Amino acid sequence: MIEKDLTPETITFLGTGGARIMVATQILASGGMWLNLSGTEILIDPGPGCIVQSTKRKLRAEKLSAIILSHRHLDHAGDLNVMVEAMTLGGFKPRGRLFLPADALGNEPVIFSYLKHYLDDIEILEAGKTYAIGDVTFTTPVRHEHAVETYGLRFKTRQHTFSYIADTRYFAGLAKSYDGELIIINIVFNEPRPNVAHLSAADAGRLISEIKPKTAILTHFGMSMWRARPWKVAEQLSKETGIRVISARDGMKFDLARLEG
Ligand SMILES: [Zn+2]
């Protein structure tokens, strides 16, 4: 008889703020997401304050297997160098992997050259490719429409499937690139702003209706979303789509077991 693996799978939101003013004021933190997937720990988008938010919650960088960067913008990459140094115990214990788009290593690399040698591996994200970190695999299905090279992530773990839809403008084909029991959506704006390459609350509604996950989590809020109160927006989207929509809170630890039943 195969026993069900009950090792917890969790996502901790080290921040739920996004874009320049929110990062500058830290009304909402901007530390990214820390995944623990049956013991494989992965950090996504370590924005400014990640080291403070993670150590405060006793999350230990030396346990990370990898850091993944969806794109090079400061609100996603501000603490990358300090987190690489923490992951490798200041370089005394070289280890861990870094995944990032090619342009994050371009003219103005987001990582200092001396830190590159501390890592086991640096892997370049490309559209349509699948990568493995221990038992966890993830795919970067499509290049997003954003000011710099950006990818979202579709994860498959021992127990669950979920997607992270990082910064982008809404485009045809976005919804069909992602699936899973859970989708996490970065929405900066409450009202649509067609000239800015970010998703709005209405875009999130379209994505949720098309993808039909069991649960959707909204995060990466700019000032207009904050003023609209993310939990109210989530409640409204739940009503409109008939799907459970949650607004992430700073420090929220979401247990993927909640997706069952
Ligand atoms: Zn961005």
Short mmCIF file of N, CA and C in Angstrom, two decimals, residues 56-174:
data_model
loop_
_atom_site.label_atom_id
_atom_site.label_comp_id
_atom_site.label_asym_id
_atom_site.label_seq_id
_atom_site.Cartn_x
_atom_site.Cartn_y
_atom_site.Cartn_z
N LYS A 56 13.11 37.18 10.10
CA LYS A 56 12.08 37.44 11.12
C LYS A 56 11.16 36.22 11.31
N ARG A 57 10.95 35.48 10.24
CA ARG A 57 10.06 34.31 10.30
C ARG A 57 10.84 33.00 10.46
N LYS A 58 12.11 33.14 10.79
CA LYS A 58 12.97 31.98 11.03
C LYS A 58 13.10 31.06 9.81
N LEU A 59 12.97 31.65 8.64
CA LEU A 59 13.24 30.90 7.41
C LEU A 59 14.73 31.01 7.17
N ARG A 60 15.38 29.87 6.91
CA ARG A 60 16.84 29.87 6.87
C ARG A 60 17.35 29.73 5.44
N ALA A 61 18.05 30.77 5.00
CA ALA A 61 18.52 30.81 3.61
C ALA A 61 19.45 29.65 3.29
N GLU A 62 20.18 29.16 4.30
CA GLU A 62 21.11 28.06 4.02
C GLU A 62 20.39 26.75 3.71
N LYS A 63 19.05 26.76 3.88
CA LYS A 63 18.27 25.57 3.51
C LYS A 63 17.70 25.68 2.10
N LEU A 64 17.83 26.84 1.48
CA LEU A 64 17.28 27.01 0.12
C LEU A 64 18.03 26.14 -0.89
N SER A 65 17.25 25.52 -1.77
CA SER A 65 17.88 24.80 -2.89
C SER A 65 18.11 25.73 -4.06
N ALA A 66 17.24 26.75 -4.18
CA ALA A 66 17.33 27.62 -5.36
C ALA A 66 16.63 28.95 -5.12
N ILE A 67 17.05 29.92 -5.91
CA ILE A 67 16.37 31.22 -5.99
C ILE A 67 15.95 31.39 -7.45
N ILE A 68 14.69 31.78 -7.66
CA ILE A 68 14.20 32.01 -9.03
C ILE A 68 13.77 33.47 -9.14
N LEU A 69 14.23 34.10 -10.21
CA LEU A 69 13.87 35.49 -10.47
C LEU A 69 12.98 35.54 -11.71
N SER A 70 11.77 36.09 -11.56
CA SER A 70 10.88 36.17 -12.73
C SER A 70 11.37 37.24 -13.70
N HIS A 71 11.95 38.32 -13.15
CA HIS A 71 12.52 39.38 -13.98
C HIS A 71 13.35 40.32 -13.13
N ARG A 72 14.06 41.23 -13.79
CA ARG A 72 15.10 42.00 -13.13
C ARG A 72 14.64 43.26 -12.41
N HIS A 73 13.37 43.59 -12.44
CA HIS A 73 12.94 44.83 -11.78
C HIS A 73 13.28 44.81 -10.28
N LEU A 74 13.52 46.01 -9.76
CA LEU A 74 14.02 46.15 -8.39
C LEU A 74 13.07 45.54 -7.34
N ASP A 75 11.76 45.67 -7.56
CA ASP A 75 10.82 45.13 -6.56
C ASP A 75 10.83 43.60 -6.52
N HIS A 76 11.53 42.97 -7.47
CA HIS A 76 11.65 41.50 -7.51
C HIS A 76 13.07 41.03 -7.21
N ALA A 77 14.04 41.92 -7.38
CA ALA A 77 15.44 41.49 -7.35
C ALA A 77 16.31 42.26 -6.36
N GLY A 78 15.72 43.22 -5.63
CA GLY A 78 16.51 44.12 -4.78
C GLY A 78 17.40 43.42 -3.78
N ASP A 79 16.93 42.31 -3.21
CA ASP A 79 17.72 41.59 -2.19
C ASP A 79 18.37 40.33 -2.74
N LEU A 80 18.47 40.22 -4.06
CA LEU A 80 19.04 38.99 -4.63
C LEU A 80 20.46 38.73 -4.12
N ASN A 81 21.30 39.76 -4.16
CA ASN A 81 22.70 39.54 -3.76
C ASN A 81 22.81 39.11 -2.30
N VAL A 82 22.07 39.77 -1.44
CA VAL A 82 22.18 39.42 -0.01
C VAL A 82 21.62 38.01 0.23
N MET A 83 20.60 37.60 -0.53
CA MET A 83 20.04 36.26 -0.34
C MET A 83 20.98 35.18 -0.88
N VAL A 84 21.71 35.48 -1.96
CA VAL A 84 22.70 34.52 -2.47
C VAL A 84 23.81 34.37 -1.42
N GLU A 85 24.22 35.49 -0.85
CA GLU A 85 25.26 35.41 0.17
C GLU A 85 24.77 34.62 1.39
N ALA A 86 23.52 34.85 1.78
CA ALA A 86 22.96 34.12 2.93
C ALA A 86 22.81 32.63 2.62
N MET A 87 22.39 32.31 1.41
CA MET A 87 22.19 30.91 1.02
C MET A 87 23.49 30.13 1.06
N THR A 88 24.60 30.83 0.81
CA THR A 88 25.91 30.16 0.74
C THR A 88 26.75 30.45 1.99
N LEU A 89 26.11 30.91 3.04
CA LEU A 89 26.80 31.28 4.29
C LEU A 89 28.00 32.18 4.00
N GLY A 90 27.72 33.23 3.29
CA GLY A 90 28.76 34.22 2.98
C GLY A 90 29.82 33.70 2.03
N GLY A 91 29.49 32.63 1.33
CA GLY A 91 30.45 32.07 0.38
C GLY A 91 31.31 30.97 1.00
N PHE A 92 31.18 30.77 2.32
CA PHE A 92 31.98 29.72 2.96
C PHE A 92 31.47 28.34 2.57
N LYS A 93 30.17 28.28 2.18
CA LYS A 93 29.62 26.98 1.79
C LYS A 93 28.97 27.13 0.42
N PRO A 94 29.76 27.08 -0.65
CA PRO A 94 29.19 27.25 -1.98
C PRO A 94 28.09 26.22 -2.24
N ARG A 95 26.96 26.66 -2.70
CA ARG A 95 25.84 25.75 -2.93
C ARG A 95 24.69 26.53 -3.56
N GLY A 96 23.66 25.79 -3.96
CA GLY A 96 22.42 26.42 -4.40
C GLY A 96 22.46 26.84 -5.86
N ARG A 97 21.28 27.06 -6.39
CA ARG A 97 21.17 27.40 -7.81
C ARG A 97 20.37 28.69 -7.96
N LEU A 98 20.64 29.37 -9.07
CA LEU A 98 19.93 30.61 -9.38
C LEU A 98 19.36 30.48 -10.79
N PHE A 99 18.07 30.76 -10.93
CA PHE A 99 17.39 30.74 -12.22
C PHE A 99 16.94 32.16 -12.52
N LEU A 100 17.26 32.65 -13.72
CA LEU A 100 16.86 34.02 -14.07
C LEU A 100 16.86 34.21 -15.59
N PRO A 101 16.12 35.22 -16.08
CA PRO A 101 16.12 35.48 -17.52
C PRO A 101 17.49 35.99 -17.97
N ALA A 102 17.80 35.78 -19.24
CA ALA A 102 19.11 36.16 -19.77
C ALA A 102 19.39 37.65 -19.57
N ASP A 103 18.37 38.50 -19.72
CA ASP A 103 18.66 39.94 -19.64
C ASP A 103 18.98 40.40 -18.22
N ALA A 104 18.72 39.54 -17.23
CA ALA A 104 19.10 39.89 -15.85
C ALA A 104 20.60 39.72 -15.64
N LEU A 105 21.25 39.06 -16.59
CA LEU A 105 22.71 38.90 -16.53
C LEU A 105 23.39 39.76 -17.59
N GLY A 106 22.59 40.56 -18.30
CA GLY A 106 23.10 41.34 -19.44
C GLY A 106 24.05 42.47 -19.05
N ASN A 107 23.90 43.62 -19.70
CA ASN A 107 24.77 44.78 -19.50
C ASN A 107 24.99 45.16 -18.06
N GLU A 108 23.91 45.07 -17.32
CA GLU A 108 23.95 45.52 -15.93
C GLU A 108 23.44 44.35 -15.09
N PRO A 109 24.30 43.38 -14.82
CA PRO A 109 23.82 42.14 -14.17
C PRO A 109 23.23 42.41 -12.78
N VAL A 110 22.18 41.66 -12.43
CA VAL A 110 21.56 41.85 -11.12
C VAL A 110 22.38 41.20 -10.01
N ILE A 111 23.34 40.36 -10.39
CA ILE A 111 24.16 39.67 -9.37
C ILE A 111 25.62 40.09 -9.52
N PHE A 112 26.25 40.39 -8.39
CA PHE A 112 27.67 40.76 -8.40
C PHE A 112 28.50 39.57 -8.88
N SER A 113 29.59 39.86 -9.62
CA SER A 113 30.36 38.73 -10.18
C SER A 113 30.97 37.86 -9.10
N TYR A 114 31.40 38.43 -7.99
CA TYR A 114 32.07 37.59 -6.98
C TYR A 114 31.10 36.58 -6.37
N LEU A 115 29.79 36.90 -6.38
CA LEU A 115 28.81 35.99 -5.80
C LEU A 115 28.49 34.81 -6.71
N LYS A 116 28.70 34.98 -8.01
CA LYS A 116 28.39 33.90 -8.96
C LYS A 116 29.16 32.63 -8.60
N HIS A 117 30.39 32.80 -8.11
CA HIS A 117 31.21 31.63 -7.80
C HIS A 117 30.72 30.88 -6.56
N TYR A 118 29.88 31.52 -5.78
CA TYR A 118 29.36 30.86 -4.58
C TYR A 118 28.28 29.83 -4.92
N LEU A 119 27.74 29.96 -6.13
CA LEU A 119 26.59 29.13 -6.52
C LEU A 119 27.03 27.84 -7.21
N ASP A 120 26.23 26.79 -7.06
CA ASP A 120 26.50 25.56 -7.80
C ASP A 120 26.24 25.77 -9.29
N ASP A 121 25.26 26.63 -9.57
CA ASP A 121 24.77 26.67 -10.94
C ASP A 121 23.94 27.94 -11.17
N ILE A 122 24.08 28.50 -12.37
CA ILE A 122 23.17 29.59 -12.78
C ILE A 122 22.49 29.12 -14.06
N GLU A 123 21.15 29.10 -14.04
CA GLU A 123 20.42 28.62 -15.22
C GLU A 123 19.57 29.73 -15.80
N ILE A 124 19.57 29.80 -17.12
CA ILE A 124 18.84 30.85 -17.83
C ILE A 124 17.42 30.37 -18.14
N LEU A 125 16.46 31.18 -17.80
CA LEU A 125 15.06 30.85 -18.09
C LEU A 125 14.75 31.18 -19.55
N GLU A 126 14.03 30.27 -20.19
CA GLU A 126 13.60 30.48 -21.58
C GLU A 126 12.17 30.01 -21.74
N ALA A 127 11.45 30.63 -22.65
CA ALA A 127 10.05 30.26 -22.86
C ALA A 127 9.93 28.79 -23.26
N GLY A 128 8.99 28.10 -22.60
CA GLY A 128 8.69 26.72 -22.97
C GLY A 128 9.60 25.68 -22.36
N LYS A 129 10.54 26.10 -21.52
CA LYS A 129 11.46 25.10 -20.94
C LYS A 129 11.01 24.65 -19.55
N THR A 130 11.43 23.43 -19.20
CA THR A 130 11.11 22.86 -17.89
C THR A 130 12.41 22.62 -17.13
N TYR A 131 12.38 22.89 -15.84
CA TYR A 131 13.57 22.79 -15.00
C TYR A 131 13.23 21.93 -13.78
N ALA A 132 14.23 21.29 -13.20
CA ALA A 132 13.99 20.46 -12.02
C ALA A 132 14.84 20.94 -10.86
N ILE A 133 14.20 20.96 -9.68
CA ILE A 133 14.91 21.26 -8.43
C ILE A 133 14.51 20.14 -7.48
N GLY A 134 15.35 19.14 -7.30
CA GLY A 134 14.97 17.97 -6.50
C GLY A 134 13.74 17.32 -7.12
N ASP A 135 12.71 17.10 -6.31
CA ASP A 135 11.47 16.46 -6.77
C ASP A 135 10.53 17.44 -7.44
N VAL A 136 10.88 18.70 -7.42
CA VAL A 136 9.98 19.74 -7.94
C VAL A 136 10.38 20.07 -9.37
N THR A 137 9.40 20.16 -10.26
CA THR A 137 9.71 20.68 -11.60
C THR A 137 8.91 21.96 -11.82
N PHE A 138 9.47 22.84 -12.63
CA PHE A 138 8.71 24.02 -13.00
C PHE A 138 8.98 24.37 -14.45
N THR A 139 7.96 24.97 -15.08
CA THR A 139 8.03 25.36 -16.49
C THR A 139 7.87 26.87 -16.58
N THR A 140 8.53 27.47 -17.54
CA THR A 140 8.32 28.89 -17.85
C THR A 140 7.61 28.92 -19.21
N PRO A 141 6.27 28.87 -19.20
CA PRO A 141 5.54 28.59 -20.45
C PRO A 141 5.68 29.65 -21.53
N VAL A 142 5.73 30.92 -21.11
CA VAL A 142 5.63 31.97 -22.13
C VAL A 142 6.35 33.22 -21.64
N ARG A 143 6.92 33.96 -22.59
CA ARG A 143 7.51 35.24 -22.21
C ARG A 143 6.39 36.25 -22.00
N HIS A 144 6.42 36.96 -20.91
CA HIS A 144 5.37 37.93 -20.60
C HIS A 144 5.58 39.23 -21.35
N GLU A 145 4.51 40.02 -21.42
CA GLU A 145 4.62 41.35 -22.02
C GLU A 145 4.85 42.35 -20.89
N HIS A 146 6.12 42.66 -20.69
CA HIS A 146 6.54 43.53 -19.59
C HIS A 146 7.76 44.29 -20.10
N ALA A 147 8.19 45.31 -19.39
CA ALA A 147 9.27 46.16 -19.92
C ALA A 147 10.60 45.42 -20.09
N VAL A 148 10.80 44.38 -19.29
CA VAL A 148 12.04 43.59 -19.39
C VAL A 148 11.66 42.12 -19.55
N GLU A 149 12.63 41.27 -19.85
CA GLU A 149 12.35 39.84 -20.06
C GLU A 149 11.78 39.22 -18.78
N THR A 150 10.58 38.68 -18.88
CA THR A 150 9.84 38.22 -17.70
C THR A 150 9.16 36.89 -17.97
N TYR A 151 9.21 36.00 -17.00
CA TYR A 151 8.51 34.71 -17.11
C TYR A 151 7.70 34.44 -15.85
N GLY A 152 6.53 33.80 -16.03
CA GLY A 152 5.80 33.22 -14.91
C GLY A 152 6.23 31.77 -14.77
N LEU A 153 5.74 31.11 -13.73
CA LEU A 153 6.21 29.77 -13.40
C LEU A 153 5.03 28.83 -13.17
N ARG A 154 5.14 27.64 -13.74
CA ARG A 154 4.10 26.63 -13.51
C ARG A 154 4.77 25.46 -12.79
N PHE A 155 4.38 25.21 -11.54
CA PHE A 155 5.05 24.22 -10.70
C PHE A 155 4.31 22.90 -10.65
N LYS A 156 5.10 21.84 -10.56
CA LYS A 156 4.53 20.52 -10.29
C LYS A 156 5.36 19.93 -9.16
N THR A 157 4.70 19.60 -8.07
CA THR A 157 5.42 19.05 -6.92
C THR A 157 4.98 17.60 -6.73
N ARG A 158 5.45 16.98 -5.67
CA ARG A 158 5.02 15.59 -5.41
C ARG A 158 3.51 15.54 -5.18
N GLN A 159 2.96 16.62 -4.66
CA GLN A 159 1.56 16.57 -4.25
C GLN A 159 0.64 17.54 -4.98
N HIS A 160 1.18 18.57 -5.58
CA HIS A 160 0.32 19.65 -6.08
C HIS A 160 0.82 20.27 -7.38
N THR A 161 -0.09 21.02 -8.01
CA THR A 161 0.30 21.84 -9.16
C THR A 161 -0.18 23.27 -8.90
N PHE A 162 0.64 24.23 -9.25
CA PHE A 162 0.21 25.62 -9.09
C PHE A 162 1.03 26.52 -10.01
N SER A 163 0.49 27.70 -10.30
CA SER A 163 1.16 28.64 -11.20
C SER A 163 1.32 30.00 -10.54
N TYR A 164 2.40 30.65 -10.90
CA TYR A 164 2.67 32.03 -10.46
C TYR A 164 2.69 32.90 -11.72
N ILE A 165 1.71 33.76 -11.85
CA ILE A 165 1.64 34.65 -13.01
C ILE A 165 2.28 35.97 -12.61
N ALA A 166 3.55 36.12 -12.99
CA ALA A 166 4.34 37.30 -12.60
C ALA A 166 3.90 38.51 -13.43
N ASP A 167 4.60 39.61 -13.26
CA ASP A 167 4.23 40.88 -13.90
C ASP A 167 4.05 40.72 -15.41
N THR A 168 2.98 41.27 -15.91
CA THR A 168 2.72 41.26 -17.36
C THR A 168 1.53 42.15 -17.66
N ARG A 169 1.43 42.50 -18.93
CA ARG A 169 0.17 43.05 -19.43
C ARG A 169 -0.68 41.85 -19.82
N TYR A 170 -2.01 41.99 -19.79
CA TYR A 170 -2.88 40.90 -20.24
C TYR A 170 -2.68 40.72 -21.75
N PHE A 171 -2.54 39.48 -22.19
CA PHE A 171 -2.45 39.25 -23.64
C PHE A 171 -3.13 37.92 -23.98
N ALA A 172 -3.55 37.81 -25.23
CA ALA A 172 -4.20 36.57 -25.67
C ALA A 172 -3.19 35.44 -25.49
N GLY A 173 -3.59 34.37 -24.91
CA GLY A 173 -2.66 33.26 -24.71
C GLY A 173 -2.07 33.22 -23.31
N LEU A 174 -2.31 34.27 -22.54
CA LEU A 174 -1.78 34.26 -21.16
C LEU A 174 -2.47 33.17 -20.33
#
